[in-house]
Each structure stands twice: as C-alpha cells, then as structure tokens.
JSON list of C-alpha atoms in Angstrom, two decimals:
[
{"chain": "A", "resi": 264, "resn": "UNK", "atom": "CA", "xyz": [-7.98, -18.71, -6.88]},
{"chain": "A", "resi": 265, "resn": "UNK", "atom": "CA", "xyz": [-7.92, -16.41, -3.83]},
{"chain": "A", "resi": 266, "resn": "UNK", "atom": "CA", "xyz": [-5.11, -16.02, -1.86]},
{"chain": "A", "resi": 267, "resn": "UNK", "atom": "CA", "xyz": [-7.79, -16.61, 1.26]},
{"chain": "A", "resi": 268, "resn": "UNK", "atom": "CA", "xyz": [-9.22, -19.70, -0.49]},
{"chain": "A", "resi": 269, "resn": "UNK", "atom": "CA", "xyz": [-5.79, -21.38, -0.53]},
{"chain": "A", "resi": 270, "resn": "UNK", "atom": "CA", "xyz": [-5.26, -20.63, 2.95]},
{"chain": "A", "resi": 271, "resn": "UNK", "atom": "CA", "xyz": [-8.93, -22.07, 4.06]},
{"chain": "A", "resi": 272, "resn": "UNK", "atom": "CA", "xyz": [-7.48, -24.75, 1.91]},
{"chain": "A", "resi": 273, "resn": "UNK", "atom": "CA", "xyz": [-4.03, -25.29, 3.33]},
{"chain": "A", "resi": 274, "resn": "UNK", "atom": "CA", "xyz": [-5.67, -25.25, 6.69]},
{"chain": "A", "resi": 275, "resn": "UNK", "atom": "CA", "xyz": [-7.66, -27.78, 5.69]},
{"chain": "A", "resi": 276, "resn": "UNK", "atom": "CA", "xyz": [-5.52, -29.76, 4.75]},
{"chain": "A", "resi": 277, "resn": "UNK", "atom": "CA", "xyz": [-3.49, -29.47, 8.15]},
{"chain": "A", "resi": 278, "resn": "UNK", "atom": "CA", "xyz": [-6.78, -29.95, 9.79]},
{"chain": "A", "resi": 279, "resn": "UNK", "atom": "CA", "xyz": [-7.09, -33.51, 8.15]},
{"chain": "A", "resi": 280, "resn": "UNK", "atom": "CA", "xyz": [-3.66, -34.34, 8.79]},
{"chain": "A", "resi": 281, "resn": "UNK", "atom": "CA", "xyz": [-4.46, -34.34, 11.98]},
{"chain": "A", "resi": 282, "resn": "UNK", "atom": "CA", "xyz": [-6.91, -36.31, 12.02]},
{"chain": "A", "resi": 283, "resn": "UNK", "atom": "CA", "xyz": [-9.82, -33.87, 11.69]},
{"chain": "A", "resi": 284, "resn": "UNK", "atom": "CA", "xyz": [-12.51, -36.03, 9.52]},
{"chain": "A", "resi": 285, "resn": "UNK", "atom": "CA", "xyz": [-14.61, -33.45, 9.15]},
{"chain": "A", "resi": 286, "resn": "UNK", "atom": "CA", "xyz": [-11.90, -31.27, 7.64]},
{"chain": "A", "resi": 287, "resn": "UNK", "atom": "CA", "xyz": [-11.06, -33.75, 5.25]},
{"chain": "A", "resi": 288, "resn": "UNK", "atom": "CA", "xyz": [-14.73, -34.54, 4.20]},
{"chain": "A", "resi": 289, "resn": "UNK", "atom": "CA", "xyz": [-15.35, -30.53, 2.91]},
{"chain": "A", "resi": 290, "resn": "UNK", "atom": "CA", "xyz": [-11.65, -30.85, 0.94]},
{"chain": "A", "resi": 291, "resn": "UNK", "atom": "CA", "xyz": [-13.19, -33.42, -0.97]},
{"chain": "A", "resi": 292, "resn": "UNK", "atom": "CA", "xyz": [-16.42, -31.51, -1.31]},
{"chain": "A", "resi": 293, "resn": "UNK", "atom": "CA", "xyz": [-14.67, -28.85, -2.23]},
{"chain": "A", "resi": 294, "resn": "UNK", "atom": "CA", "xyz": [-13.02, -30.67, -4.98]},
{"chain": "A", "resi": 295, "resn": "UNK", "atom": "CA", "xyz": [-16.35, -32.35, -6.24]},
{"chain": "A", "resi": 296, "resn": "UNK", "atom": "CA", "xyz": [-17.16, -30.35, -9.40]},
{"chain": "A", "resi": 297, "resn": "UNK", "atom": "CA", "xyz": [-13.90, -30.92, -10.62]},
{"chain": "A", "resi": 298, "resn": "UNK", "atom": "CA", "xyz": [-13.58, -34.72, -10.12]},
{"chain": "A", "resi": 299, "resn": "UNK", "atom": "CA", "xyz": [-17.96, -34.50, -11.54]},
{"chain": "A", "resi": 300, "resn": "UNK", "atom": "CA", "xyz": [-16.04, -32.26, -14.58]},
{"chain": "A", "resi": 301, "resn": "UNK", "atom": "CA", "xyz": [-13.79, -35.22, -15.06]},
{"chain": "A", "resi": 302, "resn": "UNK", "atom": "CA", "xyz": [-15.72, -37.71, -14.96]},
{"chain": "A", "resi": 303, "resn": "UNK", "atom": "CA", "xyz": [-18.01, -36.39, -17.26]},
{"chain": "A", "resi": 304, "resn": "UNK", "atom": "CA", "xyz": [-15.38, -35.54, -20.02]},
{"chain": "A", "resi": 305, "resn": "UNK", "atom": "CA", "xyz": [-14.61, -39.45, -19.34]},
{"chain": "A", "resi": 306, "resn": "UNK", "atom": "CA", "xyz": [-17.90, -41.10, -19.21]},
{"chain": "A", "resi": 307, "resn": "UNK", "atom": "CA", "xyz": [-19.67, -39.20, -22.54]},
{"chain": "A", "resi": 308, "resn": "UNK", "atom": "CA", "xyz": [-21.42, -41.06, -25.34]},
{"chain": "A", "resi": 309, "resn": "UNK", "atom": "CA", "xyz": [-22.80, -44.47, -24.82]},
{"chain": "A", "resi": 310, "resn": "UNK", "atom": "CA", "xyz": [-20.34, -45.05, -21.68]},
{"chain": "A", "resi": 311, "resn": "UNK", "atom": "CA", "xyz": [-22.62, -42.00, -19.64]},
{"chain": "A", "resi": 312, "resn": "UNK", "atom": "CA", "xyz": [-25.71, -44.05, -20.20]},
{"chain": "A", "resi": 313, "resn": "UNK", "atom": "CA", "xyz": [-23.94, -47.17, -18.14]},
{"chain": "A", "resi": 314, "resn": "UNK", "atom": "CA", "xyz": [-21.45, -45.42, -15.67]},
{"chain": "A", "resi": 315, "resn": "UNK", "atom": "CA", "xyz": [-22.33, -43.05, -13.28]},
{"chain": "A", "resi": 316, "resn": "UNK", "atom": "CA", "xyz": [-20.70, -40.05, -12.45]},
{"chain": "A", "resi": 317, "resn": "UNK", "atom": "CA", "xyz": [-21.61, -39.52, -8.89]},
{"chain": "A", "resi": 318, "resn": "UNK", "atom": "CA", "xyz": [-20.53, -43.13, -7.93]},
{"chain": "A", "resi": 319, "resn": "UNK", "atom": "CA", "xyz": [-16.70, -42.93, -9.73]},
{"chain": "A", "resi": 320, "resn": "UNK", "atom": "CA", "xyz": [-16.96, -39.74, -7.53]},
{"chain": "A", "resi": 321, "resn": "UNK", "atom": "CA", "xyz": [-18.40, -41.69, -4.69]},
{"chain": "A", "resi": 322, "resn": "UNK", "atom": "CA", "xyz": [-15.82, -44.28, -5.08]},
{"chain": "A", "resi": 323, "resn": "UNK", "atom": "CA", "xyz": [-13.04, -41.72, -4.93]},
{"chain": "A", "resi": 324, "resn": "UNK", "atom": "CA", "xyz": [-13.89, -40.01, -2.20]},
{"chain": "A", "resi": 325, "resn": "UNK", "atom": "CA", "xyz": [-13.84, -43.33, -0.31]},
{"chain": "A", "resi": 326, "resn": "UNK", "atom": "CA", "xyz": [-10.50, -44.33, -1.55]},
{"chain": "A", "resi": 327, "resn": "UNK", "atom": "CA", "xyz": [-9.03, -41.02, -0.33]},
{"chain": "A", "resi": 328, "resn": "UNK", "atom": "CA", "xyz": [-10.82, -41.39, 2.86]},
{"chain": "A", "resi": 329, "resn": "UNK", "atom": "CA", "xyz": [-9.02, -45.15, 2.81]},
{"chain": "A", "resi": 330, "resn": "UNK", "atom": "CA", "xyz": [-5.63, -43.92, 1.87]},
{"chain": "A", "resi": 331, "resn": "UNK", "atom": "CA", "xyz": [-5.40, -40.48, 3.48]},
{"chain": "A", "resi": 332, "resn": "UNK", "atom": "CA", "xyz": [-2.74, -41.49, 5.91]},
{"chain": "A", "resi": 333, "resn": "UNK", "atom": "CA", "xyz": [-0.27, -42.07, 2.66]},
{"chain": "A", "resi": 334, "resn": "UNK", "atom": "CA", "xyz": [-0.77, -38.60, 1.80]},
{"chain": "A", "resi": 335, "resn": "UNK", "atom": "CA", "xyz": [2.70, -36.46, 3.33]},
{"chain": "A", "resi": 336, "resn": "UNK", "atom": "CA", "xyz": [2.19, -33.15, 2.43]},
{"chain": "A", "resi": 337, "resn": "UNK", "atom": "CA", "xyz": [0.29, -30.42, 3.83]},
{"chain": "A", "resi": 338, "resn": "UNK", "atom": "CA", "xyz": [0.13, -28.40, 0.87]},
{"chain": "A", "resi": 339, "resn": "UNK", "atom": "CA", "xyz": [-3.52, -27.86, -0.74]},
{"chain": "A", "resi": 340, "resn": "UNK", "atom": "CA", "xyz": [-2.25, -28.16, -4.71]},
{"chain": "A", "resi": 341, "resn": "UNK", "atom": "CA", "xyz": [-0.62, -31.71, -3.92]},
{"chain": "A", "resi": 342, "resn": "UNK", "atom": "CA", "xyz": [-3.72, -32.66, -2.30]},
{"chain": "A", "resi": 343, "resn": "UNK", "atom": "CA", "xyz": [-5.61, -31.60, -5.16]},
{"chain": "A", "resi": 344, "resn": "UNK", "atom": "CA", "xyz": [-3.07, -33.21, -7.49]},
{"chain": "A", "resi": 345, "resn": "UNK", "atom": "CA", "xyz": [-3.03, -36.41, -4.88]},
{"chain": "A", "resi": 346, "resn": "UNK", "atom": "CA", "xyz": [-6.91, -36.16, -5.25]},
{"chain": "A", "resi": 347, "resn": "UNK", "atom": "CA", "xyz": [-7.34, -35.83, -8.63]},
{"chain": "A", "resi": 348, "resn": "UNK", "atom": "CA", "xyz": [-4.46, -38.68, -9.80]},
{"chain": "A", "resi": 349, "resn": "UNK", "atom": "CA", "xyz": [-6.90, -41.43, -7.32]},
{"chain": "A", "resi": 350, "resn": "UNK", "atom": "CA", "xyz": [-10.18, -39.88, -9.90]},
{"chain": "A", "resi": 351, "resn": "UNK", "atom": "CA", "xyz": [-8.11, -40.70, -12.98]},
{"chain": "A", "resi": 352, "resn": "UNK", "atom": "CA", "xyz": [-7.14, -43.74, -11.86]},
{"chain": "A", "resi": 353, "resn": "UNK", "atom": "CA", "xyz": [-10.92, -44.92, -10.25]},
{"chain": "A", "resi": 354, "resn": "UNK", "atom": "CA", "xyz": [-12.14, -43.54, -13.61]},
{"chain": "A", "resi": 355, "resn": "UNK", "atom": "CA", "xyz": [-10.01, -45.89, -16.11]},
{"chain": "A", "resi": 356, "resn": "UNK", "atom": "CA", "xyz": [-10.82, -48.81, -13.78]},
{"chain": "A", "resi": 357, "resn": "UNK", "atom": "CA", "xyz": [-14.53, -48.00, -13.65]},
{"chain": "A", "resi": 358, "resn": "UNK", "atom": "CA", "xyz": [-14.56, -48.29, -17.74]},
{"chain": "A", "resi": 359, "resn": "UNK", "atom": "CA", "xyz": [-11.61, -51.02, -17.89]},
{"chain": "A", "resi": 360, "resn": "UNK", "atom": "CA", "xyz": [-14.50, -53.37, -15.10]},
{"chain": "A", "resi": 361, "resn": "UNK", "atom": "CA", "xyz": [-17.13, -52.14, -17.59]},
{"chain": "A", "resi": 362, "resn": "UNK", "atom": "CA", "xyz": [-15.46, -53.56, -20.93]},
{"chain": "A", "resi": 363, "resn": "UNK", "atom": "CA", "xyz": [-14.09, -56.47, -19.30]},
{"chain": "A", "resi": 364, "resn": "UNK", "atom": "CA", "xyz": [-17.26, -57.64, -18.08]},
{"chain": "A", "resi": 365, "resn": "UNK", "atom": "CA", "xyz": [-19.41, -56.77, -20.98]},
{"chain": "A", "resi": 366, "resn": "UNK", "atom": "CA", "xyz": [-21.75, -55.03, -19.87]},
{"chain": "A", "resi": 367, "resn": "UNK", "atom": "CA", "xyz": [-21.66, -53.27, -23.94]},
{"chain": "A", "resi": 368, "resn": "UNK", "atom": "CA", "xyz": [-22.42, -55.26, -26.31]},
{"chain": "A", "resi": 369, "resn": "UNK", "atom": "CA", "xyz": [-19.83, -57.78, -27.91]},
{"chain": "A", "resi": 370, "resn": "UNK", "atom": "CA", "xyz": [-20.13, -56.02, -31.16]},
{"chain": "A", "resi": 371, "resn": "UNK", "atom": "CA", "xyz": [-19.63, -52.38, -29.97]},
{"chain": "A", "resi": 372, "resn": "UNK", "atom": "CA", "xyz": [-16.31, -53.48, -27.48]},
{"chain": "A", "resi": 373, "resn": "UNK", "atom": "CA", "xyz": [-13.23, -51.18, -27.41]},
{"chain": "A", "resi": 374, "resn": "UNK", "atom": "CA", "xyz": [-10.00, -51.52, -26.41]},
{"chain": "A", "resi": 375, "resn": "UNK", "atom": "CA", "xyz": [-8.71, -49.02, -24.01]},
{"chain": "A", "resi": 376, "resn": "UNK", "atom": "CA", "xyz": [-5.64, -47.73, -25.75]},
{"chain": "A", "resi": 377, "resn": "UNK", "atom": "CA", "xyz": [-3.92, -44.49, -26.58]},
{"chain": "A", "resi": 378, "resn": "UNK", "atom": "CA", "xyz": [-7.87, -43.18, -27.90]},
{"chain": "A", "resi": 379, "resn": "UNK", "atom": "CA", "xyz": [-9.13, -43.74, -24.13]},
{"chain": "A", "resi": 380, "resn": "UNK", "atom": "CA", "xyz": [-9.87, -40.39, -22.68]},
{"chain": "A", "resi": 381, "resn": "UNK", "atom": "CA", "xyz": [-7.51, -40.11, -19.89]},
{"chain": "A", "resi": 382, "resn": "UNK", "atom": "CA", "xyz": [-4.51, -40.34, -22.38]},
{"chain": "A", "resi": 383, "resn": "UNK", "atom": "CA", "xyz": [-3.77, -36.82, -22.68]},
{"chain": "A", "resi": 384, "resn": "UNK", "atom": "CA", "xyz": [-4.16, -36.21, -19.00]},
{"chain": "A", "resi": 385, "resn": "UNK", "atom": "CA", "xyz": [-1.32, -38.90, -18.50]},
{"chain": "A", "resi": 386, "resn": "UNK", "atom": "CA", "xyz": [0.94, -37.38, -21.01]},
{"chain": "A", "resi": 387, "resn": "UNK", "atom": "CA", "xyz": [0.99, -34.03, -19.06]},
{"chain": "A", "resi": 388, "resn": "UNK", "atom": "CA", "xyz": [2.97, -32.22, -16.57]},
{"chain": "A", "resi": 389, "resn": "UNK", "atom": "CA", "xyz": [1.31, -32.52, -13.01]},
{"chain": "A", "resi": 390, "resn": "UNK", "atom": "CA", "xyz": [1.41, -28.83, -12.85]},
{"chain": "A", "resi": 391, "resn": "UNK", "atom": "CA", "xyz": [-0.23, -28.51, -16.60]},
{"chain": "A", "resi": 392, "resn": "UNK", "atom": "CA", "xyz": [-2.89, -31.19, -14.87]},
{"chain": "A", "resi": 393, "resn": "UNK", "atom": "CA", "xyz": [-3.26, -28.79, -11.65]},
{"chain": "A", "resi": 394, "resn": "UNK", "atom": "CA", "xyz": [-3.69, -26.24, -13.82]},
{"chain": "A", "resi": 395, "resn": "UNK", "atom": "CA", "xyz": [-6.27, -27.33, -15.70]},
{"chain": "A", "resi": 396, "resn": "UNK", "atom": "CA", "xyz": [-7.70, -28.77, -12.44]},
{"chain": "A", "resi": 397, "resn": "UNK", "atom": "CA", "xyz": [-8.01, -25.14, -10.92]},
{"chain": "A", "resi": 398, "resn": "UNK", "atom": "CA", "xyz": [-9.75, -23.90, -14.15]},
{"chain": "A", "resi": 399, "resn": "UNK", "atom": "CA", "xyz": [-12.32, -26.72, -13.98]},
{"chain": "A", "resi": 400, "resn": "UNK", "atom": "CA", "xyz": [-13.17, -26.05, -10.28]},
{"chain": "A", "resi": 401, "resn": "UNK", "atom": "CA", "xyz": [-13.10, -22.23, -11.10]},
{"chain": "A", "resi": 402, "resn": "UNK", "atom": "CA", "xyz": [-15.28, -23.29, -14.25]},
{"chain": "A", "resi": 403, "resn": "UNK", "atom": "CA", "xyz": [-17.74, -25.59, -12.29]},
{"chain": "A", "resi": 404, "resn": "UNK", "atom": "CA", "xyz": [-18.13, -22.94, -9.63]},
{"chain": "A", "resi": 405, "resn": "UNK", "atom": "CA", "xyz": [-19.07, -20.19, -12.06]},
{"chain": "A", "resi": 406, "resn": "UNK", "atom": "CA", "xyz": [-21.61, -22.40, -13.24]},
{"chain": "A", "resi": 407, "resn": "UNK", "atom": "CA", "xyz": [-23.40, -22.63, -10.27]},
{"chain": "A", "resi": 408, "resn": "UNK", "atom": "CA", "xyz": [-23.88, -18.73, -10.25]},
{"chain": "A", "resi": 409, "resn": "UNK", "atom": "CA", "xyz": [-25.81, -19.02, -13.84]},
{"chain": "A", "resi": 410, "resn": "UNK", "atom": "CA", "xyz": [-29.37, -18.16, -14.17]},
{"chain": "A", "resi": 411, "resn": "UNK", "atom": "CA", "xyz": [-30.67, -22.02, -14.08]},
{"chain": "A", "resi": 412, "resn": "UNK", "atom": "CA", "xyz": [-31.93, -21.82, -17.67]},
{"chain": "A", "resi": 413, "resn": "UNK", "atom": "CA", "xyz": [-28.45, -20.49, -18.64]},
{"chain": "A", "resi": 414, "resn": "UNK", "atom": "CA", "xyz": [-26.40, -23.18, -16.56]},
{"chain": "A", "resi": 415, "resn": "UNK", "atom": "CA", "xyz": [-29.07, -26.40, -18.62]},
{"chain": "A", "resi": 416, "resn": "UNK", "atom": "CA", "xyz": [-28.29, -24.33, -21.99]},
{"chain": "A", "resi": 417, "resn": "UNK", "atom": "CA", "xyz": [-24.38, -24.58, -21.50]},
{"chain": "A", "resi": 418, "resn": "UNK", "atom": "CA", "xyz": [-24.40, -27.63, -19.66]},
{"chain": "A", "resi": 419, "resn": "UNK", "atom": "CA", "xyz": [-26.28, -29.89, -22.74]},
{"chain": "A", "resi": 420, "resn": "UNK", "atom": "CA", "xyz": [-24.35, -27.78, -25.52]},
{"chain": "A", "resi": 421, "resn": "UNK", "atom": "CA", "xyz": [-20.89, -28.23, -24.14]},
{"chain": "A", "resi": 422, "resn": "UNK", "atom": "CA", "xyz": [-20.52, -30.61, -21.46]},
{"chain": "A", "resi": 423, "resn": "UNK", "atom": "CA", "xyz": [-23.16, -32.98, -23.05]},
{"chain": "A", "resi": 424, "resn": "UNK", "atom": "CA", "xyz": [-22.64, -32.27, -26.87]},
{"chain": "A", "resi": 425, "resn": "UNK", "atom": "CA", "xyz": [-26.06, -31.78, -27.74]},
{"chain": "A", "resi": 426, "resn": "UNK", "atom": "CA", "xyz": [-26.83, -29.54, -30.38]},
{"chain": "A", "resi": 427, "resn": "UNK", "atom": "CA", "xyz": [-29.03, -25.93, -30.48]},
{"chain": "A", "resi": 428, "resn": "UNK", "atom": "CA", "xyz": [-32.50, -27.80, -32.24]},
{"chain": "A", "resi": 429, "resn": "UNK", "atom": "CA", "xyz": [-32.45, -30.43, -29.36]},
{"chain": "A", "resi": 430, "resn": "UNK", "atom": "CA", "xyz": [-31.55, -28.11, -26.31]},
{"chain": "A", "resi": 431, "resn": "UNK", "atom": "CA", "xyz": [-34.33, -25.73, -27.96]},
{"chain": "A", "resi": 432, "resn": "UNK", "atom": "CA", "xyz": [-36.56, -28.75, -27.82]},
{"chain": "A", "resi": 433, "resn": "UNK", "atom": "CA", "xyz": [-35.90, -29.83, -24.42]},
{"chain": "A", "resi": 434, "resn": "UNK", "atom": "CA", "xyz": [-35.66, -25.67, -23.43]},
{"chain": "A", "resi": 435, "resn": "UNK", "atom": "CA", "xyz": [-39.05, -25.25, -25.42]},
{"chain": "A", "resi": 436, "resn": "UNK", "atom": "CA", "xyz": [-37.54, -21.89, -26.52]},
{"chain": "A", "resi": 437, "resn": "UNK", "atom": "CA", "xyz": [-36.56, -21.49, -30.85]},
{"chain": "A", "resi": 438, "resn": "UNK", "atom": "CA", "xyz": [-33.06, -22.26, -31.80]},
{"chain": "A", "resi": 439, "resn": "UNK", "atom": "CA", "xyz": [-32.36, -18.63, -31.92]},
{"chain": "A", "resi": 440, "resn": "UNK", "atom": "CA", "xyz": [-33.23, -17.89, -28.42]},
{"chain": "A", "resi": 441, "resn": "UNK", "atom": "CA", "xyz": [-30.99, -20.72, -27.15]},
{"chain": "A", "resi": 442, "resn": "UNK", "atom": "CA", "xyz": [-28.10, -19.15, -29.43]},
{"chain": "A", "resi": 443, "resn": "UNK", "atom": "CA", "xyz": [-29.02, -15.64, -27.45]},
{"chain": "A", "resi": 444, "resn": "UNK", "atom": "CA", "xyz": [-29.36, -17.47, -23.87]},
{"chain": "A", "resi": 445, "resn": "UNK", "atom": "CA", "xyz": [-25.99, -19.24, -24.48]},
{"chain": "A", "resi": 446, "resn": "UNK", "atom": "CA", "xyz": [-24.29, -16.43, -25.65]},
{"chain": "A", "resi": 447, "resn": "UNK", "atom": "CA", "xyz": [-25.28, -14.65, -22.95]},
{"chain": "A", "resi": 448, "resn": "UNK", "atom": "CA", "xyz": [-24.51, -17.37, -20.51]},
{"chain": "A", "resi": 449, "resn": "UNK", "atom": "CA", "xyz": [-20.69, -17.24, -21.60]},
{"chain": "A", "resi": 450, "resn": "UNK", "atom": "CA", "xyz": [-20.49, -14.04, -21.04]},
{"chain": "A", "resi": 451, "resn": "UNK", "atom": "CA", "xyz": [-21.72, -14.23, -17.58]},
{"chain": "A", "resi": 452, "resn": "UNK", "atom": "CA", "xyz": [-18.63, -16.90, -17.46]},
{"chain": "A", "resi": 453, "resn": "UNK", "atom": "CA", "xyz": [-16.16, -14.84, -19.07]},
{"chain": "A", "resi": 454, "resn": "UNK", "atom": "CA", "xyz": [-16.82, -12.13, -16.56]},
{"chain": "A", "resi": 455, "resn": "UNK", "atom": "CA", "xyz": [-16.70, -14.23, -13.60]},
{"chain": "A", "resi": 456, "resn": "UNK", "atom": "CA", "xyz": [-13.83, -16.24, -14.58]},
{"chain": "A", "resi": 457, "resn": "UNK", "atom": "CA", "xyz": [-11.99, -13.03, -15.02]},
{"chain": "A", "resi": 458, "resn": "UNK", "atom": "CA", "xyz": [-12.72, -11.90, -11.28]},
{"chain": "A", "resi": 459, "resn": "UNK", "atom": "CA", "xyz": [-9.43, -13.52, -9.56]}
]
C-alpha cells in the first residue's frame, strides 16, 4: 500500500471522525472488495446459493455507519481492523440465522463449530488478520485491472472452485485455452501485486 493511499486514508478517517458522512461512506467503499473477498471465502458451496454477499456487506456497512461513534482511533489500519472484525462477526450471524431457522434442509444441517470458516481468522493475530486484509484489498483491486475474460477465468477457478472443463464451457473457449488465459491472468497479478 502507498504511502499516499494511507494518508488519503488516515485523512479519511479524521474526516469521519468528525462527522464528515461522506468521508466515512468512501472508507467503507474503499474497503468493499475485501469485506466481498470475505464473504465469499465464507459463503461458498451450497451456503452461496442462499446468502448473499452484497447484503452481509450491506449489513456491515450499516452497522459501522450505526456504531461509528464507538470507534476511538484515527488511525486507518484500526479502522480497517475495526471494519473488518463487524464483517466477521455479521458474517457468522448471517449463517448462524440461516441454520437456526432452516432455511437448509433438516438432513443437510451443520453445526457451526471449529470447521466453520471464520475459525482460523479468530485464531490469528489482528495484525496477521490486517495483513491478510491488505493483501485481499490489494488482490481484489488488481483484479479489477484484468482483461474481463481474464478476471471471469480466475474468478470461477479460484474464488468459485470451478474447474477448467466447466469455466471452458461457460468461456466457450477449449480447456487448454482457459489453462493459457489463466496463466496469463496470474501473471498480470503477480506483476501488479509486485508494484508497491
């Protein structure tokens, strides 16, 4: 991250303190293909199909909006962090309201223990989850810059699982010139991730 990003950022952040909505609305924005990254990770398999993405995001954007006055710090990685703990938490009760109310089917029901997603986020460091935070904003953001056939190619083989004969399928291209777009498309991420 930029040294001029992370002053936009902290500025921001000041702004909002404030009382500057406006500034507080494009932190969150600024934040949302991290918290979509998230909740993606979260919500795969038959949970995606039931849950949606944009409305845990939704839903945490209003809960920061709601508890924005609790947050003391004017620095832009405890925001993030601040930010990103309310997602985890608005995620795991999005899927706890979904199993307790069954909207699955009796037969396929879960419990949410030590398997459930979110577990190895818990068990870290919030610097290792900052961290990893940063690289998934830097990672989404990348993304955007892809060719769009590229950025469908990378997004259904490794944020959706799917594998080469069924993106080639949906692509209408042969298996091997998915291989040869994908390839290609992680290289295009390598390089950018390595600009700082």
């Amino acid at each position: 991250m930029s040294p001029e990003s992370s002053d936009i950022r902290r500025e921001l952040v000041q702004r909002a303190r404030g009382g500057d909505e406006a500034a507080l609305g494009e932190l969150l924005e600024h934040h949302r293909p991290y918290l979509r990254l998230l909740a993606r990770r979260v919500l795969d398999g038959p949970l995606a199909a039931r849950l949606d993405e944009s409305d845990v995001v939704q839903q945490t954007f209003l809960s920061a909006f709601r508890s924005f006055g609790l947050f003391q710090s004017e620095s832009a990685e405890e925001f993030a962090a601040w930010l990103t703990q309310i997602h985890e938490r608005n995620l795991k009760d999005a899927v706890r309201e979904h199993v307790l109310t069954r909207k699955r089917s009796v037969g396929r029901e879960q419990a949410l223990d030590d398997d459930f997603p979110l577990a190895d986020i818990y068990a870290s460091s919030p610097s290792r989850r900052l961290l990893r935070g940063e690289r998934a904003v830097r990672l989404a953001l990348a993304m955007k810059t892809l060719p769009e056939d590229q950025h469908e190619a990378v997004r259904l083989r490794h944020l959706e699982g799917w594998s080469l004969a069924d993106i080639a399928v949906r692509l209408q291209r042969s298996e091997h010139a998915v291989a040869s777009l994908l390839t290609r498309a992680l290289q295009n991420l390598k390089a950018k991730l390595k600009d700082p």
